[in-house]
XYZ file of C-alpha atoms in Angstrom:
239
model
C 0.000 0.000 0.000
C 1.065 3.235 -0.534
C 2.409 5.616 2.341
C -0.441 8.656 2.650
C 1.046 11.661 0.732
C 2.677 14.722 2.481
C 0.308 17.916 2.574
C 1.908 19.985 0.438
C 4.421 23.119 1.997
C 2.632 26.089 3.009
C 4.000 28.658 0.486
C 5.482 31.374 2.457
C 5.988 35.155 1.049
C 9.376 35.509 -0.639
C 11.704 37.676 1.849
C 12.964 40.660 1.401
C 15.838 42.656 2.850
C 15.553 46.435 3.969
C 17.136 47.739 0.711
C 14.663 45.490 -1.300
C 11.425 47.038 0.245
C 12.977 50.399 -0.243
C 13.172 50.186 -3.828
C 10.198 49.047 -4.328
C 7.330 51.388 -5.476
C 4.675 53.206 -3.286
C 6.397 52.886 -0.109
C 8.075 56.296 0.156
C 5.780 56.581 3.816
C 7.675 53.462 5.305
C 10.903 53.290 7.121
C 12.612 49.854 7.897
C 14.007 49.974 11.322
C 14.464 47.445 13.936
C 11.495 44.158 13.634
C 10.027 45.511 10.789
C 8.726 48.733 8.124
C 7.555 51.200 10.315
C 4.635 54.450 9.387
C 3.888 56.924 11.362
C 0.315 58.989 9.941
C -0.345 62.229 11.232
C -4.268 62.687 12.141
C -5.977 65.865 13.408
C -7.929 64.692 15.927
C -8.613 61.243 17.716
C -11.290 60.749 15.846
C -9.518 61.379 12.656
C -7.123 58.763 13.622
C -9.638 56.293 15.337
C -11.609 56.280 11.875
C -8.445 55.453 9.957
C -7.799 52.683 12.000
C -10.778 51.161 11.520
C -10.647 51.443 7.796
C -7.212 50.103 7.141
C -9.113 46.858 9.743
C -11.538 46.380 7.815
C -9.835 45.749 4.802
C -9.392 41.913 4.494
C -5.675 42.169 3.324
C -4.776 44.301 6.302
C -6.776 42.186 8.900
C -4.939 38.938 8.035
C -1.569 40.584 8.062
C -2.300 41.401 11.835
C 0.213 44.709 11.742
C 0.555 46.585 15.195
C -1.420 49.549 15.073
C -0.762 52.388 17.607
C -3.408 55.037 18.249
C -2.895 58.626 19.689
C -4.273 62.150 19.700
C -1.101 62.941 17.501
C -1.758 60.286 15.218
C -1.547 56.061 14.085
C 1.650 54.169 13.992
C 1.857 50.782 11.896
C 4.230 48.719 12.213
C 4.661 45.640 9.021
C 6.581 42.142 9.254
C 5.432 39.011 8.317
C 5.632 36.692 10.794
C 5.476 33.415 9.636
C 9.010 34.144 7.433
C 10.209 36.080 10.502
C 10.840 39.080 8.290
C 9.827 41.494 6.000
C 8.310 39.888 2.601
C 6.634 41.128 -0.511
C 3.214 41.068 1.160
C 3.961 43.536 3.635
C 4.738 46.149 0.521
C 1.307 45.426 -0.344
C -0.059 45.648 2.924
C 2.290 48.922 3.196
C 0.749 50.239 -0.410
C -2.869 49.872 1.020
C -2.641 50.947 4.156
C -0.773 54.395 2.437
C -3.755 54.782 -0.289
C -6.209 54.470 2.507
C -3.984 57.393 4.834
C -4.298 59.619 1.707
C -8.053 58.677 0.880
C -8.535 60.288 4.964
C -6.413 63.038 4.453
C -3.652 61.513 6.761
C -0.223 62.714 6.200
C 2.807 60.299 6.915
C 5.494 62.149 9.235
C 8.991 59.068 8.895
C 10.864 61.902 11.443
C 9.045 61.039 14.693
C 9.843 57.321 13.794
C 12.445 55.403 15.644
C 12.758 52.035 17.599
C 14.950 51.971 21.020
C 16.768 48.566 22.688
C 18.727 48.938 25.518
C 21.517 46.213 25.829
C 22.886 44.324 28.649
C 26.453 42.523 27.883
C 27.772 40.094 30.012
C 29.767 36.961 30.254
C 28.047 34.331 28.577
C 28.904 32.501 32.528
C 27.031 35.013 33.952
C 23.195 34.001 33.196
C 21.665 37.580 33.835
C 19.147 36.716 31.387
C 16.386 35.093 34.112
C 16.629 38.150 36.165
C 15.944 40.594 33.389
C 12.946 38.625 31.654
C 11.832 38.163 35.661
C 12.047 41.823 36.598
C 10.580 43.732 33.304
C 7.873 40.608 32.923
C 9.125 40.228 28.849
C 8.834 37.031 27.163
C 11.941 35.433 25.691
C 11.849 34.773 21.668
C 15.158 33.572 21.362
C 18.934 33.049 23.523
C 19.545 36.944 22.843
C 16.683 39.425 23.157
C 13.479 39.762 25.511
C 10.637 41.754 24.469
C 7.493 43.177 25.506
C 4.797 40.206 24.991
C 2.627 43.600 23.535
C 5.403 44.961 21.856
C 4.795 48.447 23.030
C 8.042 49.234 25.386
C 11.906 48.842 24.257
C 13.117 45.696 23.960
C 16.256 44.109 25.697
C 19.500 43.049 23.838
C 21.336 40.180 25.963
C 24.760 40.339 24.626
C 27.249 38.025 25.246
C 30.845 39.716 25.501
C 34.413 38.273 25.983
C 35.357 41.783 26.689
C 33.398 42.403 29.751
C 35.910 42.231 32.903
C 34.947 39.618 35.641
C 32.340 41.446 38.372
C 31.121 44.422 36.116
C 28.408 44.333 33.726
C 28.397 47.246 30.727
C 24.775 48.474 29.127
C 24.187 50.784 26.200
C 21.189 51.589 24.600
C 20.472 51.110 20.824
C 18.182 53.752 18.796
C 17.424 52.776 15.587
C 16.031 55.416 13.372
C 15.180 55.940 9.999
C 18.178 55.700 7.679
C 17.027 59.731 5.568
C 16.995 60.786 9.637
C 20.013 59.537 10.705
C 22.343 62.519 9.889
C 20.241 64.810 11.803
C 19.573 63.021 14.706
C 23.681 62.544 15.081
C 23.916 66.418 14.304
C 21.405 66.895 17.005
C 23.479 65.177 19.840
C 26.633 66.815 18.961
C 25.170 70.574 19.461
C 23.366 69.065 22.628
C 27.235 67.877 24.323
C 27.412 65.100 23.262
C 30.368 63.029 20.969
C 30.970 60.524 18.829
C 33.281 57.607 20.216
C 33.161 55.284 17.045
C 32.017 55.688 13.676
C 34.044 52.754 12.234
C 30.645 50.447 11.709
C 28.986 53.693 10.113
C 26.602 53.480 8.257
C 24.964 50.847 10.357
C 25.580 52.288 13.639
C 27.785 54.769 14.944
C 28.378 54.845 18.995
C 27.467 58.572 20.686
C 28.790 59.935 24.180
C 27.179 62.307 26.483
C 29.515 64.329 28.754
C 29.556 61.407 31.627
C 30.525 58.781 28.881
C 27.123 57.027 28.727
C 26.680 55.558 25.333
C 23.892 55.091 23.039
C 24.201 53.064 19.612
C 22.327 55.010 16.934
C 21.521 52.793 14.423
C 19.971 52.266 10.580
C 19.286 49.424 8.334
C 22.055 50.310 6.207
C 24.339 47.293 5.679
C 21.904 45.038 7.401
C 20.752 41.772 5.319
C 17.221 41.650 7.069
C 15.336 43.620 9.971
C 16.982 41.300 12.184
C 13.624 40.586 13.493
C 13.663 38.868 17.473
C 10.549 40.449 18.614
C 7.448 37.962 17.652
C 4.266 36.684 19.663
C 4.840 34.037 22.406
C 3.281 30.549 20.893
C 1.463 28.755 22.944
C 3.389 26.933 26.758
């Protein structure tokens, strides 16, 4: 007798990386940053913004793409990835398309400078477990061996990174602020006539490492040079 045939694969959206859904057409609203393409739409009022939400909702090809939506007086953030490639895909520059025709059909305006994702990260020897004491204290889930998030993705994730570099009793944290790459220059410009200095631009364009005057450091970072979004932050699956 035969063996009963395999279902067939699930085709999954082809990938893309963050250069790919740049180029591509009617996307000029979206910024890749950190977990995904990120919009920010400008509304008038909460109303404004509330009845923008619900129309890009009720649209069948925005439902099933389940994109976090962020309501405020000022306005509706979206946030695109496709989770079941872990990444951003050709879907989510349709999904990205739609949910721009439907911001200009409500007389939304996009606004990419208000956009930016921030990660603060925790290095440590790889002996030193810190990681149950972080995930216990800030109540994240853990996607993976090097990042916890927010289970509702609203508040900065946390980078666990392992470090050979790190001397024995001190740990070292830095935080990570990942803005759009048109931005960048301007945000950097902005810290150096507010004190502060750059330590390392060596890994420029994809991040270069700022100072303030007390030598706290902060990572600000683009998707320049980056293969994908480097997507860690997804939905906890079931215990």
């Amino acid at each position: 007798m035969d063996a009963t045939p395999e279902p067939p694969a699930r085709d999954l959206p082809r990938q893309l990386s963050p250069e790919a859904f740049h180029d591509a057409e009617g996307v000029d609203d979206w910024r890749v940053l950190y977990w995904g393409a990120h919009a920010f739409f400008r509304a008038a009022s909460y109303a404004e913004g509330a009845a923008f939400v619900a129309a890009i909702t009720s649209r069948d090809e925005v439902a099933r793409h389940e994109p976090d939506v962020d309501l405020r007086h000022e306005g509706v953030a979206v946030k695109l990835i496709s989770r079941d490639v872990r990444d951003l895909s050709v879907r989510d520059v349709e999904v990205a398309r739609l949910v721009s025709a439907i911001a200009r059909e409500h007389g939304l305006v996009a606004d990419p400078s208000v956009l930016q994702v921030v990660q603060t990260a925790v290095a440590s020897p790889e002996a030193a477990d810190v990681t149950p004491f972080w995930q216990a204290v800030l109540g994240y889930v853990r996607p993976n061996d090097t990042h916890l998030v927010d289970p509702l993705r609203r508040s900065s994730s946390v980078f666990l990174q392992p470090t050979e570099f790190v001397r024995e009793g001190r740990g070292r944290m830095h935080v990570d602020v990942c803005v759009p790459h048109d931005q960048v220059e301007s945000r950097i410009a902005a810290v150096l006539a507010a004190g502060g200095r750059i330590v390392d631009d060596s890994f420029a364009p994809e991040w270069w490492t700022l100072a303030d005057a007390e030598n706290h450091k902060v990572d600000v970072t683009t998707w320049w040079g980056r293969e994908s979004t480097r997507l860690e932050e997804e939905r906890p699956g079931p215990a």
